[in-house]
XYZ file of C-alpha atoms in Angstrom:
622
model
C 11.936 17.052 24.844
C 13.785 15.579 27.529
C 17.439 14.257 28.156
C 15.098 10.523 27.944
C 13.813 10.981 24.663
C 17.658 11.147 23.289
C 18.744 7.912 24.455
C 17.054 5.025 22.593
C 20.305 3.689 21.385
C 21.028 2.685 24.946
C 18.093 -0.584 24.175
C 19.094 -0.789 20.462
C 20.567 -4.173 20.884
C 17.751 -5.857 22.654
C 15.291 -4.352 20.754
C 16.512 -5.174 17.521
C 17.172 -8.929 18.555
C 13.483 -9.187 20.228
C 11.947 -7.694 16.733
C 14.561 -10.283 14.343
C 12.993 -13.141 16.819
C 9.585 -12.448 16.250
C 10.006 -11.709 12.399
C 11.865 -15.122 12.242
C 8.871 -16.830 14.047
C 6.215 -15.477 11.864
C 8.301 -16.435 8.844
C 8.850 -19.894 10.129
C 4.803 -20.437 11.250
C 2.964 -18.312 8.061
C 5.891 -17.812 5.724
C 5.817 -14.287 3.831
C 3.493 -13.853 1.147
C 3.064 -11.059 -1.649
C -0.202 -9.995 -0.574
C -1.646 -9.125 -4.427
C -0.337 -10.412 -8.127
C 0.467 -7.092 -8.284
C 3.268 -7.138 -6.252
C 4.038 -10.181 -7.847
C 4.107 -8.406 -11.125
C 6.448 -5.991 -9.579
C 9.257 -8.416 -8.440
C 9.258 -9.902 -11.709
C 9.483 -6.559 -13.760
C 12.264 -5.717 -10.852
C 14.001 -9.306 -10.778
C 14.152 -10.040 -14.744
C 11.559 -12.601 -14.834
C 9.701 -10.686 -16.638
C 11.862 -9.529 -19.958
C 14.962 -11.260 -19.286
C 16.912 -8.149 -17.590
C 16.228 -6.419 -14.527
C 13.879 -3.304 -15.185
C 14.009 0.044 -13.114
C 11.007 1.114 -14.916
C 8.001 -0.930 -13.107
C 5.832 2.607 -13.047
C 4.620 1.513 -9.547
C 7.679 3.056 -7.913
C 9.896 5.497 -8.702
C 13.010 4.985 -11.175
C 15.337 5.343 -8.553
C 14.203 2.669 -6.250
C 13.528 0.321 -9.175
C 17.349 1.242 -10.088
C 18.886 0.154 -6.545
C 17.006 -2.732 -6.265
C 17.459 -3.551 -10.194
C 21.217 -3.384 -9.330
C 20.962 -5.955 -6.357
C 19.138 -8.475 -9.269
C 22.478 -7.808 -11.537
C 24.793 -8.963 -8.609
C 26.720 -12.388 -10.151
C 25.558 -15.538 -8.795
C 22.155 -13.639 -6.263
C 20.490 -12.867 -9.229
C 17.815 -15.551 -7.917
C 17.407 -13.981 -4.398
C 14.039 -12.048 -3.539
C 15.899 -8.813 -3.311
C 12.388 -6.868 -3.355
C 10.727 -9.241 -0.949
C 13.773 -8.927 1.013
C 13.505 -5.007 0.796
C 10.077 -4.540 2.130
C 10.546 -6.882 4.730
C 13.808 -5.116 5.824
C 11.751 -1.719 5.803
C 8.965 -2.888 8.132
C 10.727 -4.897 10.544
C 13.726 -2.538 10.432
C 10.551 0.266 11.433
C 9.260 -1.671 14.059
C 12.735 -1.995 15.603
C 13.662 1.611 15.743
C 10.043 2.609 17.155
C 10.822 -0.072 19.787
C 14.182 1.685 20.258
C 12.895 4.816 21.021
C 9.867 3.791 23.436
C 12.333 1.823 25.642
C 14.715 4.373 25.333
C 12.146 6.342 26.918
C 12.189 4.351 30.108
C 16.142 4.738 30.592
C 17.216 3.521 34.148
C 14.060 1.540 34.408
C 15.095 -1.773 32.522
C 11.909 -3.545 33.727
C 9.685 -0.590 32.550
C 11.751 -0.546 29.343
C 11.256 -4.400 28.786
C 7.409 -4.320 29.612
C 6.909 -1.318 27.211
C 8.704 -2.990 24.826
C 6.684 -6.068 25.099
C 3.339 -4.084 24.830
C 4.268 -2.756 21.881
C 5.146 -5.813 20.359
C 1.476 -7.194 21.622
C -0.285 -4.330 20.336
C 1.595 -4.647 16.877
C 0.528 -8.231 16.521
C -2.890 -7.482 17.114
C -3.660 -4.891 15.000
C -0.847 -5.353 12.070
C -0.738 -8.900 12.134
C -2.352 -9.676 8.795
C -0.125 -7.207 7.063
C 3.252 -8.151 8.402
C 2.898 -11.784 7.031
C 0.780 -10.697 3.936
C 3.088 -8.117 2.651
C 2.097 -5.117 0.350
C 3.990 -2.421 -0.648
C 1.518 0.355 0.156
C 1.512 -0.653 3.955
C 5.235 -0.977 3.731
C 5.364 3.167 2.815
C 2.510 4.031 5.470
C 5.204 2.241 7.811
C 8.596 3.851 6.451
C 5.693 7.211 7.079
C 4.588 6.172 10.243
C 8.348 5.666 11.652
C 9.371 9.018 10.514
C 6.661 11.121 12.251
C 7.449 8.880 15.763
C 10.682 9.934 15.255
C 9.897 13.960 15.021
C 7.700 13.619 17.878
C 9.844 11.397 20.050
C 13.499 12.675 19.351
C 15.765 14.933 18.206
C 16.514 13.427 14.955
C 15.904 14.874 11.472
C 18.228 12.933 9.247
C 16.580 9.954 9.546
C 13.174 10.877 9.380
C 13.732 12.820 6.502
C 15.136 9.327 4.722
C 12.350 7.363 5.845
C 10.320 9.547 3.954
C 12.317 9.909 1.001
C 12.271 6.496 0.611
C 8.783 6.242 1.037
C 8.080 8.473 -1.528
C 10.177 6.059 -4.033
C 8.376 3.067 -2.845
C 4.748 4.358 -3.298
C 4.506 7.899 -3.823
C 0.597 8.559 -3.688
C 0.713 6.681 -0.131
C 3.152 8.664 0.976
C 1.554 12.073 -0.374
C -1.925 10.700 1.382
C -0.315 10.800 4.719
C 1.819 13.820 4.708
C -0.662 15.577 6.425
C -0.745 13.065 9.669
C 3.759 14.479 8.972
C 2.238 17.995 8.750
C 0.337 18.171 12.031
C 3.414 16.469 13.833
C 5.891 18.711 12.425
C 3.136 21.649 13.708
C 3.328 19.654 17.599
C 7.186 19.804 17.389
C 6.975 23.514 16.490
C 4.194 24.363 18.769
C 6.727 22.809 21.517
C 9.758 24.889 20.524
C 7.986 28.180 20.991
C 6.572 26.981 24.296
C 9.940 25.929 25.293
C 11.237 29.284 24.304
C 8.435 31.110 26.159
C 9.313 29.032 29.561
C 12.822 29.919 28.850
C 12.137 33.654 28.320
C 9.089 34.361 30.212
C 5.703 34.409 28.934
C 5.680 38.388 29.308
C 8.643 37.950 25.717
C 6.964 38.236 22.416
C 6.938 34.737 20.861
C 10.887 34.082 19.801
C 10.210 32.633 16.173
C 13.987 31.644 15.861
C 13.367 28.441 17.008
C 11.368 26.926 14.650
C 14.108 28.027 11.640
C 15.531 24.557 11.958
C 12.148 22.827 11.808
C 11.016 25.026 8.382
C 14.158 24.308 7.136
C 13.905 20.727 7.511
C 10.292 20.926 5.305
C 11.967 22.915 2.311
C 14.924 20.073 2.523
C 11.849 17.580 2.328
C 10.070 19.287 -0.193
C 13.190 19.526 -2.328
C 14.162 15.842 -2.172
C 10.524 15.033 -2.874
C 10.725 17.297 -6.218
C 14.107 16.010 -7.363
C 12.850 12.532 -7.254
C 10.031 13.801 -9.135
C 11.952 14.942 -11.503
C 14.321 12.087 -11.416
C 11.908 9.949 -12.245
C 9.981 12.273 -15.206
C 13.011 12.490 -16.794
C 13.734 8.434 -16.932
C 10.427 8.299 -18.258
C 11.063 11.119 -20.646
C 12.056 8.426 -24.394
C 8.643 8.782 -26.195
C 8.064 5.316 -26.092
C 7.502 5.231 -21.899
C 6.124 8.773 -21.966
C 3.306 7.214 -24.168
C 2.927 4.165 -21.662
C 3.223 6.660 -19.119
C 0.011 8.464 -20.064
C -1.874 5.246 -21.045
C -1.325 4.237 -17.154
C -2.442 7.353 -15.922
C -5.634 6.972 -17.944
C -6.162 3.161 -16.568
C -5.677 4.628 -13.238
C -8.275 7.244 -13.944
C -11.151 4.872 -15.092
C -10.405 1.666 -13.193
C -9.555 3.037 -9.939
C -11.261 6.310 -9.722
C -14.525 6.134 -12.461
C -16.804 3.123 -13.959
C -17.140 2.104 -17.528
C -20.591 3.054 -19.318
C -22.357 0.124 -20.470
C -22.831 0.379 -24.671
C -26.433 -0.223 -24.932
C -27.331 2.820 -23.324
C -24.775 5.078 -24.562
C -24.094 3.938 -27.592
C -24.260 7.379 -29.371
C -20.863 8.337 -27.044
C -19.137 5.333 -27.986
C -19.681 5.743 -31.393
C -18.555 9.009 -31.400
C -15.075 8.166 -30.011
C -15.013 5.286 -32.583
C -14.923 2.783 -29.833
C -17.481 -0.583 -31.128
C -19.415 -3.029 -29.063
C -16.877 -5.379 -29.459
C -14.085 -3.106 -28.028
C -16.113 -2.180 -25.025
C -15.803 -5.785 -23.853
C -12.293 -5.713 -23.469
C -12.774 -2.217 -21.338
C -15.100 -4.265 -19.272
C -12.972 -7.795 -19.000
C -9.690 -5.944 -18.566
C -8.289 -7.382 -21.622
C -7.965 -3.964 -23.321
C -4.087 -5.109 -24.639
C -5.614 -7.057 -27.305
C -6.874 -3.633 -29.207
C -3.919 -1.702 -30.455
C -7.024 1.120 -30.926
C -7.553 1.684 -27.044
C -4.945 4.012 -26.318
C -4.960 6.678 -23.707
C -7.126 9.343 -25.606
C -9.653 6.417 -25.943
C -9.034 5.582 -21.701
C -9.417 9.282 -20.491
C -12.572 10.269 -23.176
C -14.940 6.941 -21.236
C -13.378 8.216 -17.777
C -14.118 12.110 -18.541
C -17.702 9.994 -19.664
C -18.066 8.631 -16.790
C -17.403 11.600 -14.969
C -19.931 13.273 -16.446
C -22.858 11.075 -15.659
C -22.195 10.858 -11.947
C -24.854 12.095 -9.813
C -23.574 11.903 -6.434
C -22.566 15.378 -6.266
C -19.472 16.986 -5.570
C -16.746 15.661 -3.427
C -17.648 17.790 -0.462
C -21.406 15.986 -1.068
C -19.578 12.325 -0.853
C -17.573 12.984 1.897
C -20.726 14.065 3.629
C -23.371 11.379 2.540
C -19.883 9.236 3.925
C -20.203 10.227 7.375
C -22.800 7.652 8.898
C -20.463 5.389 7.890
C -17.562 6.688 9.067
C -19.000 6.899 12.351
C -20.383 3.191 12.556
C -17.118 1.759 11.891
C -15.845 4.314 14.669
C -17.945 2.392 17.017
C -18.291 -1.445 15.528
C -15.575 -3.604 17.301
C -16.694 -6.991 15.612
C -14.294 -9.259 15.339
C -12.378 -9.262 11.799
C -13.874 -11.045 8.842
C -10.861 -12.322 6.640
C -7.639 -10.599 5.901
C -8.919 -8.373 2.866
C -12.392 -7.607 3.610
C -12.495 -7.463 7.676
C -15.708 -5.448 7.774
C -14.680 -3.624 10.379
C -12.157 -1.070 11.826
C -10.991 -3.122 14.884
C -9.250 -3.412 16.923
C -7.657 -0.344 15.140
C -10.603 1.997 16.681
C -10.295 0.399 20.152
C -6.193 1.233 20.330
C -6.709 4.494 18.743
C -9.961 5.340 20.892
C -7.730 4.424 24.168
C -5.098 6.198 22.961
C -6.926 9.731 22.756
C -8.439 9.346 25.888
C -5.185 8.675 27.909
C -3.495 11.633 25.773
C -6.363 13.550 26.987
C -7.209 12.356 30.451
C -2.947 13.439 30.513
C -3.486 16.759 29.187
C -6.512 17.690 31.805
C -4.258 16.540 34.660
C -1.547 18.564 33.395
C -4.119 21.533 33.103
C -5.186 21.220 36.058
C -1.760 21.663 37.628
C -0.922 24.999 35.337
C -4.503 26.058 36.896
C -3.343 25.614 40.321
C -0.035 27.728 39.390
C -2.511 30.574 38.610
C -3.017 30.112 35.080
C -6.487 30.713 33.404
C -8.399 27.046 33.237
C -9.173 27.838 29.390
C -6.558 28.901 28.404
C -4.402 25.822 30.202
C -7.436 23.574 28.329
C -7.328 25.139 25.014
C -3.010 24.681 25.080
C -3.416 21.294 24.740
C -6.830 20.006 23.578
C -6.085 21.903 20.066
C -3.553 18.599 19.360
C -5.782 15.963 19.804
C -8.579 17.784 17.789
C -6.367 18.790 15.089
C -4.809 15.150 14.671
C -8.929 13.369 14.254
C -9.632 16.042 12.464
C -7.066 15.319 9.723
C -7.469 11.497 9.926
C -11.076 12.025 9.857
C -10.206 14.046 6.855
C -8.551 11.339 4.932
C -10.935 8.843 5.502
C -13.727 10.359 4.351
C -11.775 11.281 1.264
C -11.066 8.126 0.825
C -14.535 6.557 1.558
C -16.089 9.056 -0.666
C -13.683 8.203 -3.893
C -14.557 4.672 -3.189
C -11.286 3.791 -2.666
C -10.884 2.645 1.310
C -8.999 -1.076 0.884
C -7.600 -1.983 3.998
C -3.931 -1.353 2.446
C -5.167 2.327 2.706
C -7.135 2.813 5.478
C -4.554 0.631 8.015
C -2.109 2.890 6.816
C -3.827 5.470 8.228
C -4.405 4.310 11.494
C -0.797 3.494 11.990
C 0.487 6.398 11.277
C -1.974 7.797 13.554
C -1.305 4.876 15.679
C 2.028 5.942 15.932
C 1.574 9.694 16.141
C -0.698 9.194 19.519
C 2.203 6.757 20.991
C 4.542 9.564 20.409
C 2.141 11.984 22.165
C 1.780 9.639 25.623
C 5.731 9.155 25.489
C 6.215 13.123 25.237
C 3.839 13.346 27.778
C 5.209 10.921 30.234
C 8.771 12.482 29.767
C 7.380 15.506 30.957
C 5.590 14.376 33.826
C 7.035 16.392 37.214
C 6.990 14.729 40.878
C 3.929 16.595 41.760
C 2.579 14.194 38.711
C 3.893 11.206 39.072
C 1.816 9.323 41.404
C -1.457 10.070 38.639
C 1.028 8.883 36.157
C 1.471 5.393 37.458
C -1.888 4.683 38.044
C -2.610 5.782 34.433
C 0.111 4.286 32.999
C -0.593 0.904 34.637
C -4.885 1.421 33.586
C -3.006 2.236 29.871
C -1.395 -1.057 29.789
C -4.212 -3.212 31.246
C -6.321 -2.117 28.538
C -3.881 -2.885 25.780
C -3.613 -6.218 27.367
C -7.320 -6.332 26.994
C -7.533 -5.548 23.713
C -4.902 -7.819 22.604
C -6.141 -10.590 24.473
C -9.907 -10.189 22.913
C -8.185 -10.201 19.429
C -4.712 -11.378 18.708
C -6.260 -15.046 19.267
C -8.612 -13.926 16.367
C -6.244 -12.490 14.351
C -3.861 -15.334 14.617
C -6.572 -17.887 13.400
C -7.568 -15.683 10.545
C -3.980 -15.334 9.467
C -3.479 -18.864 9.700
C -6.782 -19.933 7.747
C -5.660 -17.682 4.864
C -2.433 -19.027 4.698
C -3.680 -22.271 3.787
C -6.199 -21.379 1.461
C -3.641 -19.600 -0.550
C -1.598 -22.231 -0.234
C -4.221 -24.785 -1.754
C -5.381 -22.336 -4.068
C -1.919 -21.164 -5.860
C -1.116 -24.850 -5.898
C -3.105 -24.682 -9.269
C -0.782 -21.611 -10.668
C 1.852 -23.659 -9.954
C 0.975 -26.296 -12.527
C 0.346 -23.642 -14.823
C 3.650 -22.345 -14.414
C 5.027 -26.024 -14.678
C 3.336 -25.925 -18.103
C 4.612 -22.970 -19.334
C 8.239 -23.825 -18.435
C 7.741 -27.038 -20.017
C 7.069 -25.830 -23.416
C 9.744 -22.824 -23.798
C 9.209 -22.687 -27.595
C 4.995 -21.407 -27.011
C 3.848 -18.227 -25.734
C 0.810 -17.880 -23.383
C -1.450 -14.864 -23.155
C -3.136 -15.336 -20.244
C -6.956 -13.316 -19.670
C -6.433 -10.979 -16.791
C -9.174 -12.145 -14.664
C -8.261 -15.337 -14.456
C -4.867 -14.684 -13.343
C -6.327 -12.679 -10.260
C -8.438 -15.673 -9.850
C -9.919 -19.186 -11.912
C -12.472 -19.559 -9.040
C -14.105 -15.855 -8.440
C -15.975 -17.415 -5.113
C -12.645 -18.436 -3.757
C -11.861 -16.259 -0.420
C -8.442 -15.670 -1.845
C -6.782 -14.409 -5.172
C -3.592 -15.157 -6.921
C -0.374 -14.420 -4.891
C 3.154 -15.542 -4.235
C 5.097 -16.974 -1.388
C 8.098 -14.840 -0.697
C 11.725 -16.282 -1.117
C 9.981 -18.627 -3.834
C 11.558 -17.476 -6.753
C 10.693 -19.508 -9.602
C 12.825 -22.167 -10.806
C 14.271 -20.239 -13.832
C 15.738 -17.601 -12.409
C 19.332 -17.247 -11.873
C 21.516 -18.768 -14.539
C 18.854 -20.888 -16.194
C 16.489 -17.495 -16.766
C 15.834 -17.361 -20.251
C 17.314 -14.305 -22.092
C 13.061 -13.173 -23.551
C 11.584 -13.566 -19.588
C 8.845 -15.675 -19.271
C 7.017 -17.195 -21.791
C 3.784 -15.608 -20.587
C 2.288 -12.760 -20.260
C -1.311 -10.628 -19.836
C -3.627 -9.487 -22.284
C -4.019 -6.268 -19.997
C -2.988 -4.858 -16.602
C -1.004 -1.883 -15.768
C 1.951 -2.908 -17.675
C 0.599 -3.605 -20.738
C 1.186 -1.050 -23.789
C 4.525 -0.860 -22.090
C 8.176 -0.552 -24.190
C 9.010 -3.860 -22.244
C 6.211 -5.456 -23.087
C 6.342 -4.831 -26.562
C 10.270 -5.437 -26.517
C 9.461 -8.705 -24.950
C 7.112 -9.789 -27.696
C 9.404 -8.685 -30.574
C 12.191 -10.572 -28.728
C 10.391 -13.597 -29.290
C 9.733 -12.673 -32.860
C 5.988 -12.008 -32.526
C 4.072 -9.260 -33.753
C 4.284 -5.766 -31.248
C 0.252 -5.634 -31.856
C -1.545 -8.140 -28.747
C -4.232 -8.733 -30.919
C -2.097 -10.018 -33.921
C 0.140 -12.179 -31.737
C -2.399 -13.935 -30.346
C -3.459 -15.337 -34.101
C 0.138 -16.625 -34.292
C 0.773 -20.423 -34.484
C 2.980 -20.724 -31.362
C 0.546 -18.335 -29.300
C -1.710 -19.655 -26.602
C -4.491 -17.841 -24.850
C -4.819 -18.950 -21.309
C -8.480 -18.582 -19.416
C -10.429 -20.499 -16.898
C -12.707 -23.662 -17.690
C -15.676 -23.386 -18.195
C -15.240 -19.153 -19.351
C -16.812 -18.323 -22.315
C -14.593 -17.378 -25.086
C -17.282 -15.826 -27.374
C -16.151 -12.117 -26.462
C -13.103 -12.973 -28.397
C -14.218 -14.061 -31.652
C -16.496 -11.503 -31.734
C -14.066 -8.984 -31.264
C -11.498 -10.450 -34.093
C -15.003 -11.141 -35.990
C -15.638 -6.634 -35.951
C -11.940 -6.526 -37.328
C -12.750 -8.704 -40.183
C -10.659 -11.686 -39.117
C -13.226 -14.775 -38.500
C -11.501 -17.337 -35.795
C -12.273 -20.057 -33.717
C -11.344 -20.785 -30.076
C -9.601 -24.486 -29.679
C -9.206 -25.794 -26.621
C -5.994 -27.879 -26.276
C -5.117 -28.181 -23.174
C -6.349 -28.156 -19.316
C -4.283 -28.010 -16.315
C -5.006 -28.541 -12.786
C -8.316 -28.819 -13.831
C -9.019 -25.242 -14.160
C -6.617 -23.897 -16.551
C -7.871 -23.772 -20.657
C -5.165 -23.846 -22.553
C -6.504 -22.509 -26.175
C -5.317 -21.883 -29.875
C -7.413 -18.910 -31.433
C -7.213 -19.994 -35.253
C -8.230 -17.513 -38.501
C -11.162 -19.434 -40.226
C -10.702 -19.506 -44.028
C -14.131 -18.478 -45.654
C-alpha cells in the first residue's frame, strides 16, 4: 500500500458533509421507511411499544445490541425517539462516508480528481442502492457495516475499525454477516498475498518467502474470531432462563420450516400427522401462520413436519440444487432489464453491469501491469497467473454464495444486494490499490482507462438512476396510501385501551394480497403513545403467530393484562378481539376450537377503513 492509501482523513470533512446532504435530501423527498413489519416488530420489542419496557431480547439481534439500543429507549424524556431507525441509518450513511473518505483520500494532491471520484461514487451508489437506502432493512444495513470493513483491509492500513464494523455486524444480523465472511476471507487472503510480495521485492525474489509478515494479519482473524465467539456466548447465556431457552428453540424450529422447508398438506400424509398427534384442524394454523393459537405446537411439533418435509424432497442434494441453479445464475448474469419494483426487480441490474465493468478494468489493469513485469524479463505466465488468481478467486466465492442461496430458495433482494456490495466494494478496493501502484512508465494507460472507467459509470447511471428514482418514488406512495388503512386500525386500538386485539398474521403483512406493497412503517413516526403516555402492558395488540410468539414477553404481556398465558384461551375472553381482513373466511377458526371441544361463533363487530374485521369469537352453549 502506498503513502496515498493512508491519508483519507485529509477529505473527511467534505466527504462527510457531501454524504449528510444527500441523506438529508432523500429523507426530505422519500422519507425513511422500515422496509418489512418485521423491522417494525423489532423497534417496538426494542422501543417498549411492545410490553411496556424496552426489551434487549428481540432474538433477531444479538443481546448486546438490543441492550445498547434498549438503554438509549430508557433515556428520560427521548424515550419516544426512533433510536433503532436512527441506528441503522447512522450505520449506512456513516459507511458510505468513510468509503468516500478513503477513495478521495486516494487522490491526495489532486482535489479535482478527489471531488470527481467522490461524485462517481455517490452516482454509482444511487443507482444501484437506491431502493435500499430509503427502504431500510436491517440485513442490508450488516452487508454494509461488512462491505465497509473489507474496503477498509484492502484500501488502508487500519484494523481497529474494520474489526468493529464487523463486530457490530455480527450483533445486528449475525447469519448476514456469517454469509459474507467469505467475500472478508478472500480480502484478508489479497492483503496477505500483498505482504509477502512486498517482502519478496524488499528481499529479493532469490529469499525464501518471509512469513513474518502476515503475523499481524492472522492475528487480527483470531482477535475476530474471538469477539465473534464471546458475543456468541454473550448472547447464549442471556438467553440461558428456561423460559427464553424454550422460545429460543421454538424460533429455531419456525426458522427451519418457514424459511428453509414447506409444510405437507394433511390429506396426503395424514398417517405422519397423526402420528405426531398433530389434527386437521392444527395443520391450518401451520399453514395460515397462526400457529400461537395452539399451546400444542411447540418446537418438537415445528422440527418433526420440517425433518418431514425434509424427507420428501426430491431435488437432490445441495450440490444437485446448486447445479440445476446454474442456468439461472447465468441469465441474470447477463439480463440488464430495467428493475421491476423495489422487492421483486426481476433482475440483477444494474448490479451485474457495475460489477461486470468492474472486473474487466481490474483485469484489463492487471494485463497491463503483466505486461510490464514481462518486459523486465519475467515469465508472461507466471506475471499472468500473479494476478488473475484474485479476480477468479473473488467470482468464484460470490458465485459460490449465490448459488447457495438460489438453491435453498432463499435469494430476496435483502440477500443477494448484499452480496454484490460487498463485492461491489471489494472490486473498488482492487482498482484503488491498483491505481496507487501505477509507476510513470504506466501512467499514461492509466488515464485513458481511468477516464473509459468513469464514462461507463456515467453510462450506467444515466440508463438507470432515472429508473430507479421513479420506482422509488412510485413505492413510496403506494405505501403511503396503503398503510393509511393500518393507521385507522391503530387509531382503533388506541381508542379502546380497555380491549385486546389479536390480529391474524397475514393480514397484518397485508389486507389486500394483490397490493404491490405490504405493511411497513415510516421512520421517525413513532406512534402517538410512546413517551410518557405509553401504557405500562405495551400495546393493546398483538399476533396470533410470528417469530415472537411463544415468547416470555409475550406471555408476560398477556398475563399483564390479566388474560390467560394460553393464545387460544385468550382469544375466548370477553374483552378479546380477533382482528382479520373483510371478506376472510373465519371458518378455520371454529373448526379448530370445534376439535378442542369448545363450539364458538365468529361475530363481526366492527370494520375499519373498510378492510379491517373487527370480531368477537364467542363459546356457543349446547
Amino acid at each position: 500500500m502506498t503513502k496515498r492509501l493512508q491519508q483519507p482523513w485529509r477529505v473527511f470533512v467534505p466527504v462527510c458533509t457531501a454524504a449528510a446532504a444527500v441523506a438529508v435530501l432523500l429523507g426530505l423527498r422519500f422519507g425513511y421507511w422500515y422496509d418489512l413489519n418485521d423491522d417494525v416488530l423489532i423497534r417496538d420489542i426494542l422501543s417498549g411499544i411492545y410490553s411496556g419496557q424496552p426489551q434487549a431480547r428481540d432474538i433477531q439481534q444479538l443481546y448486546p445490541l438490543g441492550l445498547l439500543i434498549g438503554l438509549l429507549y430508557r433515556i428520560p424524556g427521548a424515550s419516544g425517539i426512533d433510536w433503532y431507525g436512527g441506528f441503522l441509518l447512522l450505520c449506512q450513511w456513516g459507511c458510505v462516508a468513510l468509503t468516500g473518505c478513503c477513495a478521495a483520500g486516494c487522490m491526495a494532491g489532486r482535489k479535482k480528481t478527489a471531488w470527481f471520484v467522490a461524485a462517481l461514487g455517490m452516482c454509482c451508489l444511487l443507482t444501484v442502492m437506491l431502493p435500499r437506502l430509503v427502504f431500510v432493512q436491517y440485513s442490508i444495513t450488516t452487508a454494509m457495516l461488512v462491505a465497509a470493513a473489507a474496503y477498509l483491509l484492502l484500501t488502508t492500513r487500519a484494523r481497529i475499525m474494520p474489526l468493529v464494523f464487523l463486530l457490530l455486524a455480527y450483533t445486528l444480523r449475525s447469519e448476514m454477516t456469517l454469509l459474507l465472511l467469505p467475500l472478508v476471507g478472500v480480502v484478508l487472503l489479497f492483503r496477505m498475498a500483498d505482504e509477502l510480495a512486498g517482502a519478496d521485492r524488499d528481499r529479493g525474489h532469490s529469499q525464501p518467502p518471509d512469513y513474518g509478515r502476515i503475523i499481524p494479519s492472522v492475528a487480527w482473524i483470531l482477535i475476530l474470531l474471538a469477539g465473534l465467539a464471546l458475543l456468541t456466548l454473550w448472547n447464549h447465556a442471556a438467553y440461558s432462563a428456561p423460559g427464553w431457552r424454550a422460545y429460543n428453540d421454538f424460533f429455531d424450529a419456525r426458522t427451519e420450516l418457514y424459511d428453509f422447508q414447506f409444510i405437507p398438506d394433511y390429506a396426503s400424509h395424514r398417517a405422519f400427522y397423526d402420528g405426531i398427534g398433530l389434527s386437521e384442524e392444527e395443520q391450518v394454523l401451520l399453514e395460515n401462520y397462526n400457529f400461537g393459537l395452539d399451546e400444542a405446537i411447540d418446537a418438537e411439533t415445528l422440527r418433526a413436519v420440517a425433518d418431514y418435509a425434509r424427507s420428501l424432497r426430491t431435488d437432490g442434494s445441495l450440490l444437485d440444487r446448486m447445479w440445476r441453479a446454474l442456468p439461472l445464475y447465468l441469465y441474470r448474469l447477463r439480463n440488464f432489464h430495467l428493475p421491476q419494483s423495489v422487492e421483486t426487480p426481476q433482475t440483477d441490474a444494474p448490479w451485474n453491469l457495475l460489477i461486470g465493468l468492474g472486473y474487466l478494468f481490474w483485469c484489463i489493469a492487471g494485463l497491463r501491469h503483466a505486461v510490464g513485469q514481462v518486459r523486465e524479463g519475467r515469465k508472461l505466465l507466471r506475471a499472468v497467473m500473479g494476478f488473475i488468481w484474485q479476480p477468479v478467486l473473488l467470482f468464484f466465492v460470490r458465485s459460490g454464495l449465490l448459488l447457495y442461496m438460489m438453491a435453498v430458495g432463499r435469494d430476496p433482494v435483502r440477500i443477494t444486494h448484499g452480496i454484490f456490495l460487498t463485492e461491489t466494494l471489494i472490486l473498488a478496493g482492487c482498482l484503488l490499490r491498483r491505481e496507487a501502484a501505477v509507476t510513470d512508465t504506466d501512467s499514461a494507460f492509466a488515464g485513458k482507462a481511468q477516464l473509459v472507467c468513469a464514462a461507463g459509470l456515467l453510462l450506467i447511471a444515466i440508463c438507470y438512476l432515472p429508473a430507479q428514482l421513479r420506482m422509488v418514488a412510485r413505492e413510496e406512495e403506494n405505501r403511503r396510501s396503503f398503510n393509511q388503512a393500518y393507521g385507522q386500525l391503530e387509531e382503533t386500538f388506541a381508542a379502546h385501551p380497555e380491549e385486546y386485539y389479536l390480529m391474524d398474521v397475514y393480514t397484518s403483512v397485508s389486507y389486500d394480497h394483490t397490493a404491490p406493497v405490504t405493511y411497513s412503517a415510516e421512520m421517525f413516526h413513532m406512534p402517538a403513545h410512546t413517551g410518557t403516555a405509553r401504557p405500562a402492558a405495551g400495546m393493546n395488540h398483538d399476533l396470533c403467530g410470528g417469530w415472537y410468539c411463544k415468547s416470555p414477553a409475550q406471555e408476560a404481556k398477556l398475563t399483564d393484562r390479566g388474560l390467560p398465558v394460553e393464545m387460544g384461551e385468550a382469544l375466548l375472553e370477553e374483552k378479546v378481539c380477533f382482528v382479520t381482513a373483510v371478506g376472510e373466511e373465519t371458518d378455520w377458526l371454529c373448526a379448530f376450537y370445534a376439535s378442542k371441544g369448545i363450539p364458538v361463533q365468529v361475530e363481526r363487530t366492527a370494520c375499519v377503513a373498510e378492510v379491517f374485521d373487527i370480531c368477537r369469537v364467542r363459546r356457543v352453549t349446547p
